Amino acid sequence: MVHHTINTKMQPAPSASSKINSMRQILWRLTWALIVGSLVACGTTRHAPVSDYGRTPPSAARTPADAPRTTGSLAGTPGTPSPQQSYRSRWVAASWSEVPGWQNDQMQDAWNAWLQNCERPGPLFAPLCKDVRQLMLGSDDDRRLWMMGRLQPYRVESLDGASDGLLTSYYEPLFDASAQMRPGFEVPLYAPPEGLAEARRAGRPWFSRQEIDTNPQARDALRGREVAWLADPIDALVLHIQGSGRVRIANPDGTTRIVRLAFAGSNEQPYQSVGRWLLDRGLIRDASWPGIKAWIVSAQQSNPRLVQEMLWSNPRYVFFREETRSAAEADLGPRGAQGVPLTSGRSIAVDKDSIPYGTPVWLASAGPNANLQRLVFAQDTGSAIVGAVRADYFAGTGPEAGDFAGRMKQGLRLWVLWPK
C-alpha cells in the first residue's frame, strides 16, 4: 500500500533574490525568442547556388525532373556540372510534416556535428554558420523553428523513382600495435609507396592485396614504409575496410600512446566483400561482421589457407599516414572526405554523385538493429557506397561501435535539407 503524505507546512513568501532570478529567466526567454525570430525572418532571403548543379535554387513547386543534381563537391562549390549520366539521384520537394520523427530528435550532438561542418561548409551553407553558432545556446524547439525557416526538405530518390535504399554502418577501429616488428606483432600497416602516385597518374591500379603479400617487386617497394605492426591480419583487413583507425602502442617505459592512422591512399583496385565471397561458397549464412569473425576463428584452426584466400578475395589495399592533432581535437572522430572530423551517430558517408559533402540530411531507418530518425551530415564517402538512397552511418570508435556497425544492414530513406 502506498501512503501519500500531505505537506501541512506553510510555504515562505518568495525572497527578493528568487524574484530577481525569475525576472532574469523571463528576460532570457524574451531575448532568445527575439534572436530566433530574427534568424527565422532571415529565412525569407533566397540564396542562389554557385553552379554546383548548374541550376537555380530548388523550390517546393518544382517537379521531380527539375530537382537539383549533384557533382560530389562541397555543397555550392563552383565547378563544371557533371555529365547528366553521372547523376545518381533526384530530389523531390516535401513538407516538414512528411519528415518522420522531425519533432522528436534531440539535436545537441547534431549541432556539434554542424559546428564541425562549418569548418568547410561550401559557399551555399556558409551563410548559415553564424546562426548555427548562435543556436548552440538554444533549445531543440528553437533549432527546429530556425531550420523550418531556412531549409527546404527534399526526398531523395533514385533516377527511376525509388525512395527506399540501404543503410550500413562503419566505425573507427582501435587495436593494439607495435612501432617495430616483434614476436606477436608481425602484420604491417604501410604508408603509400613511392610508385603509387605514378601508377595513379598513369590511370592503372597498383599491386593487388595478394601481390603485395607475394610479389617481390611489391614487397621491395613497401620495405621501410611500415607505420605500425599488428598482431592479426584480420585486424589489418578491418582497418583497410574502414579506411582509418587508432592503434595503441606500448612505449619502452611501460606507458602507452594512441596513434591515429588516417587514409593516405589505396592501390585503386576494386573493393570486393569478403562476406560475399564466403556466402557464395556456402561457408557462412550470416554475413554480418560478427558472423564472419565467428567463421574466421574456427577456420584459423582448421583451414588457415582458406582464411588467406578469403583475405586475398578483396584486392583493394589501403595505405595510412599518422595524423597529428592538437589536444583540443584529440577526442574528435576521424576526418572524413569532407575534411572535417566525423561525429558519432551524426555523420554519414554517401555517394558523392548523389548528395554533396556538407549537406544536412534527415535519415530514417527502422530494422532489427536500430530505429533511427535523426539529423545527420554528409561528411564522408566510401568505395562501396554507391547509389541515391545509400548511406554508411558512422557509429563511433572502439569495439562497441564495431559490434553495432558489423550488424547494421537495413532499409533507409533520406531527405536532404537544402537552403531556401
Tab-separated table of C-alpha atoms in Angstrom, residues 101-402:
chain	number	residue	atom	x	y	z
A	101	GLY	CA	10.359	11.906	-36.352
A	102	TRP	CA	11.077	15.558	-37.129
A	103	GLN	CA	9.715	16.785	-33.783
A	104	ASN	CA	11.487	14.152	-31.655
A	105	ASP	CA	15.208	14.328	-32.397
A	106	GLN	CA	17.442	15.530	-29.566
A	107	MET	CA	19.768	17.737	-31.566
A	108	GLN	CA	22.677	18.647	-29.291
A	109	ASP	CA	25.007	16.057	-30.849
A	110	ALA	CA	23.737	17.045	-34.283
A	111	TRP	CA	24.562	20.662	-33.549
A	112	ASN	CA	28.093	19.692	-32.537
A	113	ALA	CA	28.367	17.960	-35.919
A	114	TRP	CA	27.033	21.079	-37.636
A	115	LEU	CA	29.775	23.142	-35.980
A	116	GLN	CA	32.322	20.729	-37.456
A	117	ASN	CA	30.514	21.080	-40.777
A	118	CYS	CA	31.075	24.829	-40.604
A	119	GLU	CA	34.836	24.272	-40.859
A	120	ARG	CA	34.294	23.537	-44.564
A	121	PRO	CA	30.664	24.296	-45.391
A	122	GLY	CA	30.918	25.331	-49.040
A	123	PRO	CA	29.543	28.679	-50.242
A	124	LEU	CA	25.883	27.646	-50.161
A	125	PHE	CA	25.835	26.633	-46.475
A	126	ALA	CA	28.452	29.091	-45.187
A	127	PRO	CA	25.876	31.915	-44.665
A	128	LEU	CA	24.032	29.681	-42.173
A	129	CYS	CA	27.032	29.136	-39.902
A	130	LYS	CA	26.680	32.352	-37.901
A	131	ASP	CA	23.142	31.326	-36.959
A	132	VAL	CA	24.271	27.761	-36.218
A	133	ARG	CA	26.817	29.069	-33.689
A	134	GLN	CA	24.234	31.305	-32.015
A	135	LEU	CA	21.801	28.414	-31.743
A	136	MET	CA	24.291	26.373	-29.670
A	137	LEU	CA	22.610	28.099	-26.704
A	138	GLY	CA	19.107	27.440	-27.989
A	139	SER	CA	16.636	24.664	-27.325
A	140	ASP	CA	15.719	21.941	-29.794
A	141	ASP	CA	12.462	23.782	-30.490
A	142	ASP	CA	14.460	26.928	-31.306
A	143	ARG	CA	16.644	24.950	-33.698
A	144	ARG	CA	13.698	23.279	-35.401
A	145	LEU	CA	11.928	26.613	-35.843
A	146	TRP	CA	15.051	28.116	-37.433
A	147	MET	CA	15.590	25.122	-39.740
A	148	MET	CA	11.992	25.277	-40.944
A	149	GLY	CA	12.516	28.928	-41.811
A	150	ARG	CA	15.823	28.470	-43.632
A	151	LEU	CA	15.750	24.978	-45.173
A	152	GLN	CA	13.543	23.035	-47.577
A	153	PRO	CA	13.354	19.229	-47.244
A	154	TYR	CA	13.710	17.145	-50.425
A	155	ARG	CA	13.074	13.412	-50.519
A	156	VAL	CA	15.986	11.627	-52.170
A	157	GLU	CA	15.094	9.140	-54.865
A	158	SER	CA	16.918	7.078	-57.441
A	159	LEU	CA	16.547	8.197	-61.040
A	160	ASP	CA	13.813	5.588	-61.546
A	161	GLY	CA	11.808	6.997	-58.623
A	162	ALA	CA	12.688	4.528	-55.826
A	163	SER	CA	12.840	6.180	-52.402
A	164	ASP	CA	13.834	3.087	-50.391
A	165	GLY	CA	17.512	2.274	-50.021
A	166	LEU	CA	20.130	0.682	-47.791
A	167	LEU	CA	21.809	1.757	-44.555
A	168	THR	CA	25.031	0.157	-43.342
A	169	SER	CA	27.456	1.391	-40.721
A	170	TYR	CA	31.165	1.853	-40.171
A	171	TYR	CA	33.400	2.803	-37.265
A	172	GLU	CA	36.902	3.743	-36.195
A	173	PRO	CA	38.759	0.599	-35.031
A	174	LEU	CA	41.109	0.609	-32.051
A	175	PHE	CA	43.764	-2.127	-31.937
A	176	ASP	CA	46.920	-2.887	-30.007
A	177	ALA	CA	50.024	-2.452	-32.162
A	178	SER	CA	53.794	-2.137	-32.073
A	179	ALA	CA	56.045	0.536	-33.551
A	180	GLN	CA	58.508	-2.188	-34.665
A	181	MET	CA	58.058	-5.762	-35.826
A	182	ARG	CA	58.468	-8.169	-32.915
A	183	PRO	CA	57.103	-11.573	-31.926
A	184	GLY	CA	53.329	-11.359	-31.804
A	185	PHE	CA	53.212	-8.206	-33.963
A	186	GLU	CA	54.206	-9.182	-37.478
A	187	VAL	CA	51.436	-7.748	-39.711
A	188	PRO	CA	52.482	-4.411	-41.211
A	189	LEU	CA	50.424	-1.328	-41.995
A	190	TYR	CA	52.063	0.752	-44.707
A	191	ALA	CA	52.429	4.340	-45.792
A	192	PRO	CA	51.981	4.889	-49.559
A	193	PRO	CA	54.877	3.510	-51.633
A	194	GLU	CA	56.754	5.805	-53.991
A	195	GLY	CA	55.337	4.200	-57.144
A	196	LEU	CA	51.730	4.710	-56.110
A	197	ALA	CA	51.393	8.284	-57.362
A	198	GLU	CA	52.977	7.371	-60.702
A	199	ALA	CA	50.531	4.476	-61.155
A	200	ARG	CA	47.612	6.781	-60.347
A	201	ARG	CA	48.767	9.364	-62.887
A	202	ALA	CA	49.025	6.614	-65.494
A	203	GLY	CA	45.486	5.503	-64.664
A	204	ARG	CA	46.454	1.997	-63.653
A	205	PRO	CA	45.958	0.196	-60.334
A	206	TRP	CA	48.889	-0.743	-58.113
A	207	PHE	CA	49.583	-4.319	-56.957
A	208	SER	CA	46.605	-6.267	-55.547
A	209	ARG	CA	46.415	-7.454	-51.953
A	210	GLN	CA	47.661	-10.908	-52.966
A	211	GLU	CA	50.537	-9.435	-54.976
A	212	ILE	CA	51.522	-7.189	-52.057
A	213	ASP	CA	51.886	-10.344	-49.964
A	214	THR	CA	53.691	-12.423	-52.595
A	215	ASN	CA	55.293	-10.298	-55.325
A	216	PRO	CA	58.973	-9.413	-54.614
A	217	GLN	CA	58.681	-6.129	-56.521
A	218	ALA	CA	55.723	-5.020	-54.411
A	219	ARG	CA	57.421	-6.074	-51.197
A	220	ASP	CA	60.592	-4.162	-52.144
A	221	ALA	CA	58.539	-1.029	-52.839
A	222	LEU	CA	56.972	-1.221	-49.364
A	223	ARG	CA	60.114	-2.021	-47.399
A	224	GLY	CA	60.724	0.723	-44.840
A	225	ARG	CA	57.201	2.170	-45.306
A	226	GLU	CA	55.736	0.473	-42.209
A	227	VAL	CA	53.799	2.805	-39.895
A	228	ALA	CA	52.785	0.143	-37.326
A	229	TRP	CA	52.642	-3.614	-36.809
A	230	LEU	CA	49.500	-5.508	-35.804
A	231	ALA	CA	49.047	-8.941	-34.262
A	232	ASP	CA	46.375	-10.238	-36.638
A	233	PRO	CA	45.891	-9.933	-40.434
A	234	ILE	CA	42.135	-9.765	-39.815
A	235	ASP	CA	42.662	-6.556	-37.805
A	236	ALA	CA	44.620	-5.160	-40.754
A	237	LEU	CA	41.755	-6.066	-43.097
A	238	VAL	CA	39.309	-4.268	-40.807
A	239	LEU	CA	41.446	-1.126	-40.912
A	240	HIS	CA	41.643	-1.371	-44.693
A	241	ILE	CA	37.855	-1.696	-44.946
A	242	GLN	CA	37.139	1.148	-42.508
A	243	GLY	CA	39.808	3.380	-44.057
A	244	SER	CA	41.150	4.827	-40.794
A	245	GLY	CA	41.559	3.909	-37.145
A	246	ARG	CA	43.560	4.185	-33.969
A	247	VAL	CA	46.286	1.917	-32.611
A	248	ARG	CA	47.519	1.623	-29.034
A	249	ILE	CA	51.319	1.357	-28.964
A	250	ALA	CA	53.340	0.419	-25.881
A	251	ASN	CA	56.278	2.702	-25.073
A	252	PRO	CA	59.602	1.375	-23.690
A	253	ASP	CA	58.830	2.919	-20.280
A	254	GLY	CA	55.632	0.877	-19.939
A	255	THR	CA	53.222	3.661	-20.874
A	256	THR	CA	51.054	3.576	-23.978
A	257	ARG	CA	50.171	6.112	-26.613
A	258	ILE	CA	47.277	6.281	-29.035
A	259	VAL	CA	48.216	6.875	-32.666
A	260	ARG	CA	45.638	7.935	-35.245
A	261	LEU	CA	46.061	6.386	-38.666
A	262	ALA	CA	44.351	8.325	-41.450
A	263	PHE	CA	43.606	7.234	-45.001
A	264	ALA	CA	46.537	8.151	-47.266
A	265	GLY	CA	45.614	6.357	-50.492
A	266	SER	CA	44.792	2.971	-51.940
A	267	ASN	CA	46.042	0.661	-54.650
A	268	GLU	CA	42.962	1.664	-56.728
A	269	GLN	CA	41.882	-1.946	-57.007
A	270	PRO	CA	38.115	-2.639	-56.783
A	271	TYR	CA	36.654	-3.390	-53.348
A	272	GLN	CA	35.254	-6.923	-53.007
A	273	SER	CA	33.245	-8.025	-49.982
A	274	VAL	CA	34.762	-10.916	-48.049
A	275	GLY	CA	31.274	-11.614	-46.717
A	276	ARG	CA	30.004	-12.061	-50.279
A	277	TRP	CA	32.928	-14.395	-51.023
A	278	LEU	CA	32.067	-16.549	-48.017
A	279	LEU	CA	28.348	-16.609	-48.851
A	280	ASP	CA	28.968	-17.603	-52.463
A	281	ARG	CA	30.976	-20.603	-51.267
A	282	GLY	CA	28.388	-21.669	-48.711
A	283	LEU	CA	30.850	-21.166	-45.854
A	284	ILE	CA	28.564	-18.893	-43.840
A	285	ARG	CA	24.891	-17.961	-43.671
A	286	ASP	CA	25.307	-14.850	-41.511
A	287	ALA	CA	27.258	-12.220	-43.465
A	288	SER	CA	27.338	-9.708	-40.599
A	289	TRP	CA	30.800	-8.968	-39.278
A	290	PRO	CA	30.164	-10.999	-36.071
A	291	GLY	CA	29.188	-13.936	-38.316
A	292	ILE	CA	32.319	-13.504	-40.432
A	293	LYS	CA	34.531	-13.318	-37.349
A	294	ALA	CA	32.995	-16.498	-35.929
A	295	TRP	CA	33.887	-18.329	-39.151
A	296	ILE	CA	37.424	-16.892	-39.112
A	297	VAL	CA	38.071	-18.038	-35.551
A	298	SER	CA	37.035	-21.570	-36.493
A	299	ALA	CA	38.834	-21.641	-39.847
A	300	GLN	CA	42.118	-20.267	-38.471
A	301	GLN	CA	42.433	-23.541	-36.542
A	302	SER	CA	41.091	-25.944	-39.156
A	303	ASN	CA	41.991	-24.373	-42.511
A	304	PRO	CA	44.270	-21.308	-42.284
A	305	ARG	CA	44.920	-21.383	-46.039
A	306	LEU	CA	41.221	-20.790	-46.665
A	307	VAL	CA	41.391	-17.726	-44.410
A	308	GLN	CA	44.263	-16.459	-46.537
A	309	GLU	CA	42.193	-16.994	-49.711
A	310	MET	CA	39.372	-15.005	-48.113
A	311	LEU	CA	41.758	-12.117	-47.400
A	312	TRP	CA	43.031	-12.132	-50.969
A	313	SER	CA	39.478	-12.156	-52.334
A	314	ASN	CA	39.414	-8.397	-51.639
A	315	PRO	CA	42.155	-6.957	-53.883
A	316	ARG	CA	41.765	-3.430	-52.512
A	317	TYR	CA	44.555	-2.327	-50.161
A	318	VAL	CA	44.699	0.894	-48.133
A	319	PHE	CA	47.735	2.920	-47.077
A	320	PHE	CA	47.904	5.101	-43.978
A	321	ARG	CA	49.599	8.124	-42.510
A	322	GLU	CA	49.943	9.104	-38.883
A	323	GLU	CA	47.641	12.013	-38.126
A	324	THR	CA	48.789	14.595	-35.587
A	325	ARG	CA	46.126	16.524	-33.723
A	326	SER	CA	46.032	19.240	-31.120
A	327	ALA	CA	44.966	18.400	-27.575
A	328	ALA	CA	41.603	20.089	-28.223
A	329	GLU	CA	40.935	17.765	-31.175
A	330	ALA	CA	42.226	14.560	-29.574
A	331	ASP	CA	38.764	13.181	-28.782
A	332	LEU	CA	37.150	14.080	-32.093
A	333	GLY	CA	36.397	11.438	-34.695
A	334	PRO	CA	38.461	10.714	-37.793
A	335	ARG	CA	38.319	13.194	-40.658
A	336	GLY	CA	36.016	12.202	-43.476
A	337	ALA	CA	36.214	13.024	-47.156
A	338	GLN	CA	34.746	16.476	-46.488
A	339	GLY	CA	37.850	17.227	-44.432
A	340	VAL	CA	36.118	17.670	-41.055
A	341	PRO	CA	36.076	15.346	-38.006
A	342	LEU	CA	33.203	12.867	-38.009
A	343	THR	CA	30.665	12.840	-35.172
A	344	SER	CA	29.418	9.533	-33.785
A	345	GLY	CA	25.794	8.967	-34.756
A	346	ARG	CA	25.608	12.203	-36.748
A	347	SER	CA	27.934	11.723	-39.732
A	348	ILE	CA	27.226	9.591	-42.772
A	349	ALA	CA	29.179	8.520	-45.816
A	350	VAL	CA	27.258	8.982	-49.058
A	351	ASP	CA	27.644	8.581	-52.790
A	352	LYS	CA	29.246	11.892	-53.702
A	353	ASP	CA	27.342	11.907	-57.007
A	354	SER	CA	24.033	11.718	-55.132
A	355	ILE	CA	24.459	14.077	-52.167
A	356	PRO	CA	27.289	16.643	-51.936
A	357	TYR	CA	29.543	16.858	-48.897
A	358	GLY	CA	28.412	19.256	-46.193
A	359	THR	CA	24.682	18.741	-46.770
A	360	PRO	CA	22.364	18.331	-43.739
A	361	VAL	CA	20.329	15.164	-44.248
A	362	TRP	CA	17.371	13.671	-42.414
A	363	LEU	CA	17.839	9.934	-42.021
A	364	ALA	CA	15.035	7.455	-41.303
A	365	SER	CA	15.763	3.750	-40.864
A	366	ALA	CA	13.902	1.050	-38.965
A	367	GLY	CA	15.006	-2.523	-38.523
A	368	PRO	CA	16.225	-5.194	-36.127
A	369	ASN	CA	19.456	-3.317	-35.358
A	370	ALA	CA	18.203	0.205	-34.638
A	371	ASN	CA	15.345	2.638	-35.181
A	372	LEU	CA	16.878	5.903	-36.359
A	373	GLN	CA	15.101	9.167	-37.203
A	374	ARG	CA	17.600	11.972	-36.951
A	375	LEU	CA	19.582	14.853	-38.391
A	376	VAL	CA	22.930	13.782	-39.872
A	377	PHE	CA	25.515	15.302	-42.209
A	378	ALA	CA	27.013	14.031	-45.453
A	379	GLN	CA	30.684	14.223	-44.475
A	380	ASP	CA	32.334	11.141	-45.940
A	381	THR	CA	32.248	8.629	-48.776
A	382	GLY	CA	33.364	5.060	-49.433
A	383	SER	CA	34.137	2.805	-52.356
A	384	ALA	CA	31.147	0.574	-51.540
A	385	ILE	CA	28.708	3.469	-51.000
A	386	VAL	CA	27.088	3.813	-54.417
A	387	GLY	CA	23.566	4.878	-55.291
A	388	ALA	CA	20.977	7.524	-54.499
A	389	VAL	CA	19.414	6.298	-51.238
A	390	ARG	CA	22.565	4.791	-49.785
A	391	ALA	CA	24.390	5.759	-46.602
A	392	ASP	CA	27.053	4.426	-44.249
A	393	TYR	CA	26.391	5.535	-40.670
A	394	PHE	CA	29.416	6.461	-38.530
A	395	ALA	CA	28.961	4.581	-35.242
A	396	GLY	CA	31.998	5.876	-33.313
A	397	THR	CA	35.277	4.407	-32.042
A	398	GLY	CA	36.200	1.060	-30.494
A	399	PRO	CA	34.761	-2.446	-30.069
A	400	GLU	CA	31.220	-1.441	-29.055
A	401	ALA	CA	30.866	0.774	-32.112
A	402	GLY	CA	32.384	-2.024	-34.187
